[in-house]
Amino acid sequence: MYVNDNNGYFPPYVVNGKGDKKGQRTWFFGHESTKAGTAEGDRDLDKTAGPLYPYIQEVGKIEVCQGFNYEGALWKEKFKGASYGYGYNWLLGGRSGGAPMHVSQVRSAAKVILFGDCGQVNTFQQPASPSKPMIEEFYILSETENTAHFRHNGSANMLFVDGHVESFKPYPGSTDTRIKGETVGRIAAKGDTTYFK
């Protein structure tokens, strides 16, 4: 629906603020108005100000995956509370600050992922550390990053541009299993863009 309403373009992955709005960002799922430097978990997010908001019937339900363990002791917040449990194919969204793709540039709507189960193992931002890895929501599904989150009995669900869903197992050798019970990895070999453009 968004693509139809926006001349065939996918929503931007993120738009960075300029001038007096520097440090503020509008993600595909909401607007972050918190000042730059605010610690993760303390950042504000206005979900009604993201480009996808008009297409989500119930904010607080559809964009938060019930399979993500938000109550776990090793869950690390990105914003104040759960924000978005699915990653976006950021090649479609123009990566960080680039121009979103037009639907005519997609090789095959039945072969290119739009959204999917996503997460990240964080060891570099408090309260996480190398000795205390934590799982957090993440927003990028890409051809290079280990961010597919296999949280459904060892599988990750991916929504394709044409609207169908497929379940994937981790690509061999890609998994990060530093957190017991959480598996994060890729669905294809590193650099393989088969599912991304």
mmCIF file of C-alpha atoms in Angstrom:
data_model
loop_
_atom_site.group_PDB
_atom_site.id
_atom_site.type_symbol
_atom_site.label_atom_id
_atom_site.label_comp_id
_atom_site.label_asym_id
_atom_site.label_seq_id
_atom_site.Cartn_x
_atom_site.Cartn_y
_atom_site.Cartn_z
ATOM 1 C CA MET A 1 0.000 0.000 0.000
ATOM 2 C CA TYR A 2 2.837 2.386 0.826
ATOM 3 C CA VAL A 3 4.491 1.720 -2.551
ATOM 4 C CA ASN A 4 1.185 2.320 -4.362
ATOM 5 C CA ASP A 5 0.671 5.613 -2.528
ATOM 6 C CA ASN A 6 4.242 6.826 -3.120
ATOM 7 C CA ASN A 7 4.728 6.538 -6.873
ATOM 8 C CA GLY A 8 6.245 3.069 -6.690
ATOM 9 C CA TYR A 9 8.970 3.850 -4.130
ATOM 10 C CA PHE A 10 9.672 1.821 -1.022
ATOM 11 C CA PRO A 11 9.799 3.656 2.318
ATOM 12 C CA PRO A 12 13.195 5.048 3.289
ATOM 13 C CA TYR A 13 15.110 2.975 5.803
ATOM 14 C CA VAL A 14 16.074 6.126 7.753
ATOM 15 C CA VAL A 15 16.046 9.878 7.169
ATOM 16 C CA ASN A 16 18.589 11.761 9.257
ATOM 17 C CA GLY A 17 17.687 15.184 10.619
ATOM 18 C CA LYS A 18 19.558 18.294 9.483
ATOM 19 C CA GLY A 19 20.106 21.739 10.938
ATOM 20 C CA ASP A 20 18.321 22.118 14.278
ATOM 21 C CA LYS A 21 16.974 18.575 13.822
ATOM 22 C CA LYS A 22 20.476 17.068 13.615
ATOM 23 C CA GLY A 23 20.670 13.926 15.700
ATOM 24 C CA GLN A 24 16.990 13.183 15.138
ATOM 25 C CA ARG A 25 16.063 10.372 12.801
ATOM 26 C CA THR A 26 12.910 9.110 11.164
ATOM 27 C CA TRP A 27 13.132 5.353 10.815
ATOM 28 C CA PHE A 28 10.692 3.381 8.674
ATOM 29 C CA PHE A 29 8.876 2.511 11.929
ATOM 30 C CA GLY A 30 8.874 5.853 13.807
ATOM 31 C CA HIS A 31 10.511 9.168 14.608
ATOM 32 C CA GLU A 32 13.356 9.347 17.112
ATOM 33 C CA SER A 33 13.323 12.830 18.603
ATOM 34 C CA THR A 34 15.826 12.202 21.380
ATOM 35 C CA LYS A 35 19.001 14.276 21.418
ATOM 36 C CA ALA A 36 22.119 12.697 19.975
ATOM 37 C CA GLY A 37 24.146 10.897 22.614
ATOM 38 C CA THR A 38 21.149 9.660 24.605
ATOM 39 C CA ALA A 39 21.764 6.110 25.773
ATOM 40 C CA GLU A 40 19.919 3.305 24.048
ATOM 41 C CA GLY A 41 16.937 2.284 26.108
ATOM 42 C CA ASP A 42 16.361 5.934 27.051
ATOM 43 C CA ARG A 43 15.597 7.112 23.525
ATOM 44 C CA ASP A 44 12.092 8.296 22.650
ATOM 45 C CA LEU A 45 10.254 6.927 19.624
ATOM 46 C CA ASP A 46 7.034 8.311 18.174
ATOM 47 C CA LYS A 47 5.632 5.363 16.235
ATOM 48 C CA THR A 48 2.856 7.532 14.783
ATOM 49 C CA ALA A 49 5.427 9.685 12.938
ATOM 50 C CA GLY A 50 7.013 6.940 10.823
ATOM 51 C CA PRO A 51 6.142 6.479 7.143
ATOM 52 C CA LEU A 52 4.511 3.085 7.734
ATOM 53 C CA TYR A 53 2.205 4.263 10.541
ATOM 54 C CA PRO A 54 -0.840 4.940 8.292
ATOM 55 C CA TYR A 55 -0.655 1.320 7.107
ATOM 56 C CA ILE A 56 -0.507 -0.311 10.544
ATOM 57 C CA GLN A 57 -3.923 -0.936 12.076
ATOM 58 C CA GLU A 58 -2.823 -1.486 15.670
ATOM 59 C CA VAL A 59 0.421 0.105 16.790
ATOM 60 C CA GLY A 60 1.898 -1.965 19.607
ATOM 61 C CA LYS A 61 0.733 -5.279 18.176
ATOM 62 C CA ILE A 62 1.491 -5.945 14.523
ATOM 63 C CA GLU A 63 5.011 -4.498 14.519
ATOM 64 C CA VAL A 64 6.120 -6.384 17.634
ATOM 65 C CA CYS A 65 6.811 -10.078 17.076
ATOM 66 C CA GLN A 66 5.247 -12.306 19.723
ATOM 67 C CA GLY A 67 8.149 -14.721 19.269
ATOM 68 C CA PHE A 68 10.719 -12.187 20.503
ATOM 69 C CA ASN A 69 11.479 -12.660 24.208
ATOM 70 C CA TYR A 70 10.968 -9.090 25.458
ATOM 71 C CA GLU A 71 10.816 -10.343 29.038
ATOM 72 C CA GLY A 72 14.170 -12.125 28.958
ATOM 73 C CA ALA A 73 16.961 -11.073 31.307
ATOM 74 C CA LEU A 74 19.285 -10.606 28.317
ATOM 75 C CA TRP A 75 16.979 -8.375 26.245
ATOM 76 C CA LYS A 76 18.549 -4.973 25.590
ATOM 77 C CA GLU A 77 16.224 -2.095 24.697
ATOM 78 C CA LYS A 78 16.983 0.151 21.728
ATOM 79 C CA PHE A 79 14.239 2.627 22.661
ATOM 80 C CA LYS A 80 11.949 2.983 25.650
ATOM 81 C CA GLY A 81 10.197 -0.378 25.377
ATOM 82 C CA ALA A 82 9.696 -2.623 22.377
ATOM 83 C CA SER A 83 9.870 -0.730 19.118
ATOM 84 C CA TYR A 84 9.944 -2.986 16.057
ATOM 85 C CA GLY A 85 10.624 -6.704 15.932
ATOM 86 C CA TYR A 86 11.269 -7.004 12.212
ATOM 87 C CA GLY A 87 14.150 -5.991 10.019
ATOM 88 C CA TYR A 88 13.679 -4.205 6.711
ATOM 89 C CA ASN A 89 15.606 -5.079 3.564
ATOM 90 C CA TRP A 90 17.609 -1.904 3.690
ATOM 91 C CA LEU A 91 18.654 -2.177 0.029
ATOM 92 C CA LEU A 92 15.000 -1.445 -0.792
ATOM 93 C CA GLY A 93 14.999 1.447 1.685
ATOM 94 C CA GLY A 94 18.157 3.128 0.409
ATOM 95 C CA ARG A 95 20.374 2.011 3.305
ATOM 96 C CA SER A 96 21.339 4.807 5.741
ATOM 97 C CA GLY A 97 20.120 8.030 4.183
ATOM 98 C CA GLY A 98 20.115 6.963 0.536
ATOM 99 C CA ALA A 99 17.276 6.996 -1.964
ATOM 100 C CA PRO A 100 14.751 4.150 -1.678
ATOM 101 C CA MET A 101 14.406 1.786 -4.625
ATOM 102 C CA HIS A 102 11.530 1.944 -7.075
ATOM 103 C CA VAL A 103 9.451 -1.236 -7.371
ATOM 104 C CA SER A 104 10.458 -1.467 -11.047
ATOM 105 C CA GLN A 105 14.066 -2.066 -9.905
ATOM 106 C CA VAL A 106 13.128 -5.244 -8.014
ATOM 107 C CA ARG A 107 14.281 -8.322 -9.905
ATOM 108 C CA SER A 108 11.340 -10.479 -8.770
ATOM 109 C CA ALA A 109 8.735 -9.613 -6.128
ATOM 110 C CA ALA A 110 8.442 -13.317 -5.262
ATOM 111 C CA LYS A 111 12.198 -13.625 -4.628
ATOM 112 C CA VAL A 112 13.066 -10.417 -2.760
ATOM 113 C CA ILE A 113 12.535 -10.073 0.999
ATOM 114 C CA LEU A 114 10.739 -7.020 2.358
ATOM 115 C CA PHE A 115 10.702 -7.710 6.137
ATOM 116 C CA GLY A 116 11.764 -10.556 8.376
ATOM 117 C CA ASP A 117 12.528 -11.739 11.893
ATOM 118 C CA CYS A 118 15.534 -9.730 12.939
ATOM 119 C CA GLY A 119 17.761 -9.231 15.952
ATOM 120 C CA GLN A 120 21.305 -8.421 16.939
ATOM 121 C CA VAL A 121 23.722 -9.728 19.539
ATOM 122 C CA ASN A 122 25.082 -6.628 21.290
ATOM 123 C CA THR A 123 28.359 -6.746 23.224
ATOM 124 C CA PHE A 124 29.396 -3.111 22.776
ATOM 125 C CA GLN A 125 26.757 -0.871 24.425
ATOM 126 C CA GLN A 126 25.838 -0.806 28.107
ATOM 127 C CA PRO A 127 24.408 -2.752 29.809
ATOM 128 C CA ALA A 128 25.783 -5.324 27.331
ATOM 129 C CA SER A 129 29.487 -6.137 27.275
ATOM 130 C CA PRO A 130 31.790 -8.773 25.749
ATOM 131 C CA SER A 131 31.290 -10.888 28.853
ATOM 132 C CA LYS A 132 27.518 -10.238 28.873
ATOM 133 C CA PRO A 133 26.135 -10.414 25.327
ATOM 134 C CA MET A 134 22.525 -9.260 25.020
ATOM 135 C CA ILE A 135 19.857 -9.636 22.335
ATOM 136 C CA GLU A 136 18.161 -6.561 20.920
ATOM 137 C CA GLU A 137 15.704 -5.686 18.218
ATOM 138 C CA PHE A 138 17.433 -4.723 15.010
ATOM 139 C CA TYR A 139 16.140 -3.140 11.850
ATOM 140 C CA ILE A 140 18.445 -4.218 9.025
ATOM 141 C CA LEU A 141 18.185 -7.349 6.961
ATOM 142 C CA SER A 142 21.111 -7.287 4.574
ATOM 143 C CA GLU A 143 23.367 -9.446 2.475
ATOM 144 C CA THR A 144 26.307 -8.995 4.851
ATOM 145 C CA GLU A 145 25.143 -8.701 8.480
ATOM 146 C CA ASN A 146 24.252 -11.519 10.895
ATOM 147 C CA THR A 147 20.855 -10.100 11.830
ATOM 148 C CA ALA A 148 18.287 -12.748 10.863
ATOM 149 C CA HIS A 149 16.822 -13.916 14.189
ATOM 150 C CA PHE A 150 15.845 -17.594 14.169
ATOM 151 C CA ARG A 151 13.337 -17.298 17.004
ATOM 152 C CA HIS A 152 10.599 -19.635 15.788
ATOM 153 C CA ASN A 153 11.886 -23.085 16.744
ATOM 154 C CA GLY A 154 15.189 -22.401 14.999
ATOM 155 C CA SER A 155 13.621 -20.708 11.966
ATOM 156 C CA ALA A 156 13.198 -17.114 10.827
ATOM 157 C CA ASN A 157 10.116 -15.973 8.917
ATOM 158 C CA MET A 158 10.620 -13.666 5.934
ATOM 159 C CA LEU A 159 7.941 -11.626 4.170
ATOM 160 C CA PHE A 160 8.566 -11.163 0.455
ATOM 161 C CA VAL A 161 7.649 -8.157 -1.682
ATOM 162 C CA ASP A 162 4.792 -10.106 -3.307
ATOM 163 C CA GLY A 163 3.241 -10.763 0.131
ATOM 164 C CA HIS A 164 4.096 -14.434 0.682
ATOM 165 C CA VAL A 165 6.060 -15.659 3.723
ATOM 166 C CA GLU A 166 8.807 -18.273 3.854
ATOM 167 C CA SER A 167 10.593 -19.840 6.794
ATOM 168 C CA PHE A 168 14.401 -20.089 6.728
ATOM 169 C CA LYS A 169 16.963 -22.035 8.728
ATOM 170 C CA PRO A 170 20.340 -20.398 9.396
ATOM 171 C CA TYR A 171 22.858 -20.475 6.584
ATOM 172 C CA PRO A 172 25.610 -22.938 7.635
ATOM 173 C CA GLY A 173 28.436 -21.257 9.499
ATOM 174 C CA SER A 174 26.655 -17.903 9.905
ATOM 175 C CA THR A 175 25.192 -18.288 13.372
ATOM 176 C CA ASP A 176 26.040 -16.354 16.503
ATOM 177 C CA THR A 177 25.047 -18.483 19.471
ATOM 178 C CA ARG A 178 26.674 -16.475 22.281
ATOM 179 C CA ILE A 179 23.293 -16.117 24.005
ATOM 180 C CA LYS A 180 21.755 -19.402 25.109
ATOM 181 C CA GLY A 181 18.413 -19.919 23.392
ATOM 182 C CA GLU A 182 18.976 -17.144 20.808
ATOM 183 C CA THR A 183 20.280 -17.811 17.311
ATOM 184 C CA VAL A 184 21.209 -14.919 15.031
ATOM 185 C CA GLY A 185 22.792 -15.297 11.607
ATOM 186 C CA ARG A 186 22.130 -14.982 7.881
ATOM 187 C CA ILE A 187 19.837 -16.793 5.473
ATOM 188 C CA ALA A 188 22.430 -16.942 2.684
ATOM 189 C CA ALA A 189 26.182 -16.706 2.168
ATOM 190 C CA LYS A 190 27.788 -13.384 3.070
ATOM 191 C CA GLY A 191 27.491 -11.027 0.111
ATOM 192 C CA ASP A 192 24.791 -13.086 -1.643
ATOM 193 C CA THR A 193 22.094 -10.618 -2.782
ATOM 194 C CA THR A 194 19.687 -13.292 -4.074
ATOM 195 C CA TYR A 195 16.980 -12.323 -1.580
ATOM 196 C CA PHE A 196 17.747 -8.615 -1.312
ATOM 197 C CA LYS A 197 17.424 -6.938 -4.741
#
